[in-house]
XYZ file of C-alpha atoms in Angstrom:
493
model
C -15.497 15.557 14.710
C -10.714 14.558 15.369
C -10.470 10.708 14.881
C -7.996 9.327 16.933
C -8.000 6.000 15.304
C -8.940 7.455 11.678
C -6.052 10.461 11.723
C -1.883 10.441 11.003
C 0.226 9.515 13.770
C 2.190 12.463 13.064
C -0.932 14.891 13.730
C -1.468 13.131 17.218
C 1.773 13.397 18.145
C 2.169 16.457 17.219
C -1.155 17.606 18.957
C 0.022 16.070 22.115
C 3.350 17.924 21.734
C 2.267 21.359 22.051
C -0.612 20.460 24.397
C 2.675 18.853 26.784
C 3.988 22.624 26.415
C 1.149 23.949 27.806
C 1.311 21.648 30.585
C 5.050 22.493 31.279
C 6.082 18.774 30.337
C 9.037 20.192 27.988
C 11.069 17.407 27.950
C 8.301 14.837 27.152
C 6.749 17.384 24.799
C 10.678 17.407 23.366
C 10.067 13.970 22.341
C 6.688 13.938 21.131
C 7.618 16.915 18.815
C 10.325 14.671 17.488
C 8.715 11.988 16.791
C 5.656 13.781 15.199
C 8.884 15.296 13.180
C 10.127 12.386 11.669
C 6.951 11.020 10.612
C 5.570 14.171 8.862
C 9.405 14.185 7.041
C 8.936 10.560 6.147
C 5.470 10.992 4.942
C 7.003 14.086 2.264
C 9.686 12.518 1.835
C 6.979 9.532 0.495
C 4.835 12.444 -1.788
C 8.515 13.324 -3.208
C 8.255 17.174 -1.151
C 11.457 16.526 -0.015
C 14.314 13.878 -0.339
C 15.304 12.137 2.844
C 16.974 9.079 3.830
C 13.963 6.253 5.066
C 12.675 5.601 8.342
C 14.363 3.286 10.398
C 12.763 -0.918 9.919
C 10.823 -0.441 12.685
C 9.530 2.813 12.028
C 8.656 1.241 8.408
C 6.911 -1.361 9.149
C 4.234 0.756 11.637
C 3.862 3.065 8.389
C 3.488 -0.491 6.312
C 0.505 -1.591 8.927
C -1.340 1.764 9.177
C -0.886 2.004 5.068
C -3.313 -1.630 5.489
C -5.625 0.024 7.943
C -6.252 2.996 5.316
C -6.544 0.666 2.244
C -9.803 -1.015 3.892
C -10.730 3.085 4.669
C -9.337 5.296 1.866
C -8.925 9.134 2.853
C -9.278 11.066 0.139
C -6.222 13.158 -0.792
C -7.786 16.650 0.619
C -8.411 15.565 3.930
C -5.114 13.956 3.977
C -3.323 17.498 2.542
C -5.040 18.614 5.230
C -3.424 16.614 7.695
C -0.214 17.243 7.075
C -0.294 20.941 6.499
C -1.351 20.900 10.612
C 0.696 18.866 11.685
C 3.116 21.141 9.642
C 1.552 24.192 11.337
C 1.722 22.844 15.206
C 5.474 22.047 14.650
C 6.445 25.231 13.446
C 4.849 27.171 16.487
C 6.408 24.680 18.656
C 9.321 25.035 17.336
C 8.808 29.011 16.733
C 7.513 29.421 20.337
C 10.154 27.401 21.867
C 13.709 28.728 22.492
C 15.599 25.793 20.762
C 17.443 27.133 17.416
C 18.834 24.073 16.059
C 14.932 23.018 15.783
C 13.768 26.720 15.074
C 16.595 26.195 12.053
C 14.650 23.049 10.618
C 11.217 24.386 10.713
C 12.226 27.676 9.124
C 14.136 25.544 6.036
C 11.226 23.905 5.549
C 8.503 26.805 5.093
C 8.823 26.690 1.252
C 8.009 22.994 1.385
C 4.953 23.788 3.515
C 4.244 26.733 1.306
C 3.497 24.072 -1.706
C 1.627 22.277 0.544
C -0.563 24.945 0.688
C -0.854 25.665 -2.751
C -1.519 22.817 -3.796
C -4.566 22.115 -1.421
C -5.702 25.310 -2.965
C -6.039 28.844 -1.918
C -9.268 29.134 -3.685
C -12.773 28.146 -3.863
C -16.029 29.017 -5.360
C -19.041 31.231 -3.265
C -20.913 29.829 -1.582
C -18.241 26.929 -1.420
C -20.556 24.980 0.246
C -24.961 23.917 -0.307
C -27.358 21.780 1.470
C -27.657 18.685 -0.537
C -31.533 18.066 -0.062
C -31.019 14.747 -1.010
C -28.853 14.104 2.432
C -29.368 13.816 6.017
C -28.136 17.189 8.127
C -25.750 14.276 9.845
C -24.086 13.688 6.399
C -24.398 17.761 5.374
C -22.782 18.736 8.619
C -19.991 16.117 8.606
C -19.747 17.430 4.526
C -19.846 21.139 5.910
C -17.016 20.503 8.491
C -14.789 18.726 6.479
C -14.887 22.010 3.862
C -14.618 24.584 7.141
C -11.859 22.435 8.701
C -9.907 22.815 5.310
C -10.024 26.470 5.100
C -9.310 27.537 8.276
C -6.022 25.423 8.348
C -5.460 27.078 5.986
C -6.060 30.747 6.294
C -4.158 29.768 9.457
C -1.347 28.171 8.253
C -1.103 32.017 5.764
C -1.487 34.001 8.992
C 1.298 32.094 11.081
C 3.796 32.317 7.458
C 2.929 36.026 7.781
C 3.623 36.110 11.489
C 8.029 34.929 10.247
C 7.577 38.051 8.326
C 6.656 40.256 10.992
C 9.068 38.630 13.569
C 12.035 37.888 11.294
C 11.967 40.746 8.282
C 11.572 38.482 5.708
C 9.246 37.815 2.609
C 6.147 36.753 3.215
C 5.769 32.961 1.353
C 2.146 33.334 1.307
C 0.963 36.349 -0.426
C -2.142 38.211 0.596
C -3.434 38.196 -3.257
C -2.995 34.589 -3.391
C -5.368 33.884 -1.077
C -8.852 33.371 -2.971
C -10.966 31.797 0.092
C -13.793 32.634 2.016
C -13.144 33.797 5.625
C -13.840 31.762 8.089
C -18.008 30.717 9.372
C -19.458 32.788 12.472
C -18.828 31.324 15.195
C -22.451 29.782 15.666
C -22.186 27.398 12.994
C -18.018 26.072 13.976
C -18.843 26.036 17.742
C -22.152 23.214 16.753
C -21.738 20.139 18.859
C -24.405 18.403 16.847
C -25.981 18.117 12.872
C -29.641 19.625 14.340
C -27.573 22.439 16.273
C -25.751 22.846 12.839
C -28.435 23.047 11.345
C -30.251 25.671 13.222
C -27.090 28.089 13.132
C -26.483 27.385 9.108
C -30.350 28.196 8.608
C -29.945 31.719 10.060
C -27.009 31.772 8.396
C -27.547 31.694 4.834
C -25.123 33.901 2.908
C -22.278 33.787 5.569
C -19.357 32.771 2.925
C -17.977 36.324 2.471
C -14.627 36.055 0.185
C -11.236 37.068 1.924
C -10.671 39.359 -1.621
C -13.855 41.130 -1.227
C -13.519 41.474 2.505
C -10.349 43.213 1.989
C -10.821 44.932 -0.103
C -14.122 46.389 1.529
C -11.191 47.963 4.266
C -9.785 50.463 1.559
C -13.241 51.614 1.189
C -14.122 54.888 3.509
C -15.840 53.859 6.488
C -19.126 55.555 5.326
C -19.281 53.529 2.266
C -18.851 50.481 3.816
C -21.722 47.867 3.289
C -24.025 47.519 5.958
C -24.838 44.447 4.848
C -22.041 42.608 4.001
C -21.160 41.326 8.038
C -17.158 39.251 7.589
C -16.476 39.700 10.952
C -16.295 37.085 13.286
C -12.870 36.324 15.661
C -10.657 34.248 13.089
C -11.326 36.276 9.952
C -10.719 39.474 11.546
C -7.306 38.086 12.726
C -6.643 37.020 8.769
C -7.754 40.192 7.821
C -5.048 42.172 9.905
C -1.958 39.888 8.733
C -3.470 40.880 5.380
C -2.463 44.178 6.464
C 0.483 43.754 8.218
C 1.945 42.782 4.984
C 0.164 45.256 3.057
C 2.555 47.257 5.628
C 5.737 45.265 5.056
C 5.801 45.870 0.820
C 4.864 49.433 1.281
C 8.397 49.710 2.885
C 10.241 48.034 0.747
C 9.918 50.963 -2.154
C 12.348 52.711 -0.085
C 16.004 52.642 0.488
C 16.121 54.477 2.992
C 17.299 53.542 6.994
C 14.734 51.120 8.095
C 13.913 52.850 11.757
C 13.696 56.078 10.201
C 12.419 55.961 6.941
C 8.842 56.845 6.447
C 6.516 56.198 4.072
C 4.823 58.534 1.451
C 2.395 60.606 3.383
C -0.855 58.914 0.675
C 0.803 55.475 2.018
C 0.301 56.603 5.356
C -3.395 58.260 5.090
C -4.729 55.313 3.059
C -3.192 53.145 5.390
C -4.667 54.740 8.177
C -8.110 54.596 7.029
C -7.631 51.261 6.653
C -6.624 50.064 10.158
C -9.262 52.386 11.966
C -12.179 50.679 9.197
C -10.508 47.247 10.521
C -10.970 48.404 13.886
C -14.791 49.464 13.099
C -15.267 45.612 12.535
C -13.126 44.857 15.094
C -16.098 46.328 17.291
C -18.898 44.984 15.975
C -17.659 41.565 16.063
C -20.209 40.110 19.585
C -16.868 38.105 20.716
C -14.418 40.947 20.707
C -13.357 42.584 23.847
C -10.072 43.301 25.406
C -10.514 41.035 28.457
C -7.503 38.390 28.100
C -9.706 35.748 29.947
C -12.736 36.552 27.177
C -14.861 33.390 27.193
C -15.786 33.455 23.599
C -11.705 32.693 23.534
C -8.381 34.949 22.737
C -8.049 35.652 19.418
C -10.285 39.083 19.505
C -7.439 40.310 22.381
C -4.245 38.383 20.476
C -5.641 40.399 17.545
C -5.619 43.729 19.315
C -1.861 43.159 19.748
C -0.946 43.213 15.970
C -3.134 46.308 15.614
C -0.708 48.051 18.180
C 1.751 46.392 15.811
C 0.446 47.672 12.913
C 0.481 51.463 14.152
C 4.372 50.998 14.743
C 5.002 49.543 11.508
C 3.651 52.489 9.837
C 6.024 54.741 11.226
C 9.030 52.819 12.426
C 10.385 49.141 11.350
C 12.530 47.667 13.530
C 12.250 44.190 12.390
C 16.292 44.542 11.191
C 16.989 45.548 14.931
C 16.183 42.350 16.983
C 17.515 39.495 15.900
C 14.645 37.653 17.204
C 16.243 33.884 14.918
C 19.179 33.651 17.000
C 17.071 32.969 20.477
C 19.725 34.958 22.692
C 18.856 37.872 24.404
C 22.748 39.306 25.013
C 22.308 39.392 20.841
C 18.262 40.566 21.074
C 19.069 43.916 22.862
C 22.454 44.437 21.726
C 20.819 44.562 18.131
C 17.772 47.007 19.552
C 20.599 49.316 21.374
C 22.090 49.767 17.180
C 18.858 50.588 16.053
C 18.575 55.015 15.083
C 17.274 56.970 16.918
C 13.238 57.443 16.371
C 11.556 60.891 14.610
C 8.568 62.304 16.965
C 6.273 63.122 14.116
C 2.027 63.416 14.690
C 1.727 60.320 13.455
C 4.135 58.603 15.957
C 0.897 59.769 18.490
C -1.929 56.825 18.191
C 1.615 54.039 18.023
C 2.442 55.362 21.528
C -1.093 55.552 22.436
C -1.277 51.934 21.588
C 1.991 50.727 23.471
C 0.493 52.542 26.901
C -2.871 51.066 26.017
C -0.808 47.265 25.940
C 1.340 48.491 29.258
C -1.942 49.349 31.259
C -3.303 46.154 31.033
C -0.715 43.796 32.765
C -0.291 46.446 35.181
C -3.974 47.321 35.851
C -4.451 43.627 36.239
C -1.180 43.532 38.423
C 2.126 42.454 36.849
C 2.928 40.139 39.056
C -0.740 37.775 38.301
C -0.299 38.624 34.392
C 4.022 36.898 34.378
C 2.238 33.521 36.800
C -0.677 32.866 34.483
C 0.549 34.049 30.871
C 0.310 31.273 29.150
C -3.287 30.741 30.597
C -4.963 33.771 29.089
C -2.066 35.759 27.177
C -1.123 34.909 23.418
C 3.155 34.462 22.711
C 1.814 37.375 20.651
C 1.900 39.499 23.552
C 5.446 39.311 24.301
C 6.325 39.933 20.972
C 4.132 43.057 20.353
C 5.389 43.785 24.186
C 8.906 43.662 22.994
C 8.006 46.121 19.870
C 5.888 48.413 22.575
C 8.923 49.057 24.776
C 11.517 49.790 22.620
C 9.431 52.407 21.071
C 8.172 53.968 24.231
C 11.711 53.674 25.259
C 13.000 55.611 22.685
C 10.657 58.347 22.550
C 11.276 58.799 26.150
C 14.852 59.311 24.778
C 14.096 61.996 22.466
C 12.170 64.133 24.604
C 14.624 66.122 26.320
C 16.588 66.873 22.811
C 12.906 68.642 21.476
C 15.366 72.284 22.958
C 13.008 75.569 23.778
C 10.107 73.540 21.615
C 7.944 72.242 24.267
C 6.405 69.328 23.481
C 2.822 68.790 22.513
C -0.631 68.246 24.594
C -0.618 64.908 23.036
C 2.318 63.821 24.165
C 1.929 64.997 27.668
C -1.171 63.430 28.010
C 0.789 60.698 26.926
C 3.616 61.472 29.577
C 1.718 61.663 32.331
C -0.361 58.412 31.274
C 3.024 56.604 31.814
C 3.502 58.240 35.331
C 0.146 57.302 36.749
C 1.317 53.595 35.709
C 4.608 53.484 36.902
C 2.905 54.614 40.267
C 0.150 52.431 40.028
C 3.094 49.724 39.266
C 4.418 50.947 42.668
C 7.631 51.392 41.361
C 7.210 55.636 41.938
C 9.734 54.922 44.852
C 12.083 54.016 41.998
C 11.687 56.707 39.657
C 10.402 59.253 41.931
C 8.537 61.881 39.406
C 6.912 63.947 42.267
C 7.448 68.035 42.610
C 8.423 68.412 39.020
C 5.931 69.649 36.296
C 6.073 67.536 32.784
C 8.373 70.310 31.287
C 10.848 70.240 33.858
C 11.085 66.255 33.622
C 11.013 65.687 29.832
C 13.249 68.019 29.986
C 15.970 66.143 32.071
C 18.195 63.507 30.500
C 18.916 61.541 33.318
C 15.196 60.785 34.654
C 14.303 60.256 30.879
C 16.815 57.203 30.730
C 15.412 56.322 34.049
C 11.537 56.711 33.234
C 13.114 54.605 30.278
C 14.478 51.532 31.791
C 11.276 51.890 34.354
C 8.794 51.284 31.523
C 11.005 48.051 29.732
C 11.869 46.410 33.080
C 7.388 46.677 33.916
C 7.641 44.500 30.575
C 9.965 42.358 31.685
C 8.826 41.652 34.493
C 5.138 40.597 32.290
C 7.144 38.192 30.389
C 9.579 37.016 33.212
C 6.863 34.369 34.792
C 5.279 30.788 34.549
C 5.720 30.903 31.090
C 5.071 27.532 28.905
C 6.865 28.480 25.944
C 10.601 29.694 25.522
C 10.434 32.807 23.328
C 8.569 34.133 26.020
C 11.176 34.488 28.415
C 14.220 35.603 25.571
C 11.363 38.166 25.711
C 11.974 39.055 29.002
C 15.772 38.089 29.620
C 15.762 40.688 26.094
C 14.639 43.278 27.034
C 16.678 43.140 31.238
C 19.336 43.489 28.788
C 18.145 45.801 26.996
C 17.426 48.111 29.906
C 21.305 47.720 31.371
C 22.624 49.020 27.847
C 20.346 52.120 28.270
C 21.356 52.666 31.622
C 25.290 52.453 31.155
C 24.679 54.163 28.091
């Protein structure tokens, strides 16, 4: 449905900029980014969102010709705003996933403007938002439906990406979950329909497919056995958006405390509620036909990417390492030093679930082959996996370092099983010679501080190698280098 001739030139340039990165054309991608940014800033200036100098005369002449063509085929204000939000989102992704701190700071300074655009476009809609017009053809109904669904998905994805900044930089989210009164994305067959006939067939099969975001989110807080089976809001993108809402809930629950962030624990009632919410989310994820933990899932990567956010959610329930990452600096040495400055973690029974997700996250690249994943990361893995991997590596390393301090108390059976899993992963990664553990019991190994430091550094370096390969996005290499330096600092300490 994208028409190059009718679309905002800034949108085409922004798409090309991100596409160039995926083709490893870094310099060309940067040039396209700068051109798209220039046009976007001019659009924002003309519409009074910002106050910046006008474009150079050559650019003004081009925009005047564009305006003349649009007079012939006038465009709806809603569609224009949708495209502006899409441009803003793509450029923000380019800056966030890159490794240029100057570009990142420029785009972060505009996030408030982008949030205002989302609010102006409208974060509310009725249910159902679309109904078949019996007087119109299927083709007209389909185009009208696509326009609404595209706008909805654009706003939901933009809101979720704004929330990613909250996770990465430990800043308050600009779009609150309570602000979102949109419906969740439609079922996949509807969205993937390639013509009006396919769409109408899928639409007639899903006449009540529009589920309000607030309804779906509220159901996650209900006991699992009370969830109505007749309401199915499980789509990959819908699950993804709901997970961001859960992470935002965890973020605000932590703001009620004044204790040191890494050491603090949420109230028992908060922990219990949020654990149930995550359990309900997992049930819905499992019921989604497209869900898979296979990075090469033919249905797309969104479901796999959502599992990395699930792991982060469990970690954030018991640890808050947001203030100890310094990701905004994009400097590996500073990120590693900040991780080193984090206080020791507490071993609690609830931490086992977070550890389980961290170890499972590590087992996937090891099972597929670390070198293979490192060289194909940009093709099958999202950038989010490297960011969650940073937290996984931190959690596992700090947990391993706490084991020798148990004193005369043995580690729990659950922790023993987790340690044995780590041991098998190291062996499967062909690193047993670098970190020998044969001939010793679990108790002997976990009481040896030097050995636990060695195991921790080995785990960190497996993660680092996974993210230091053939990635097209600079932030992935930043994470890999940061983990390498962090492992060196642990050894030196």
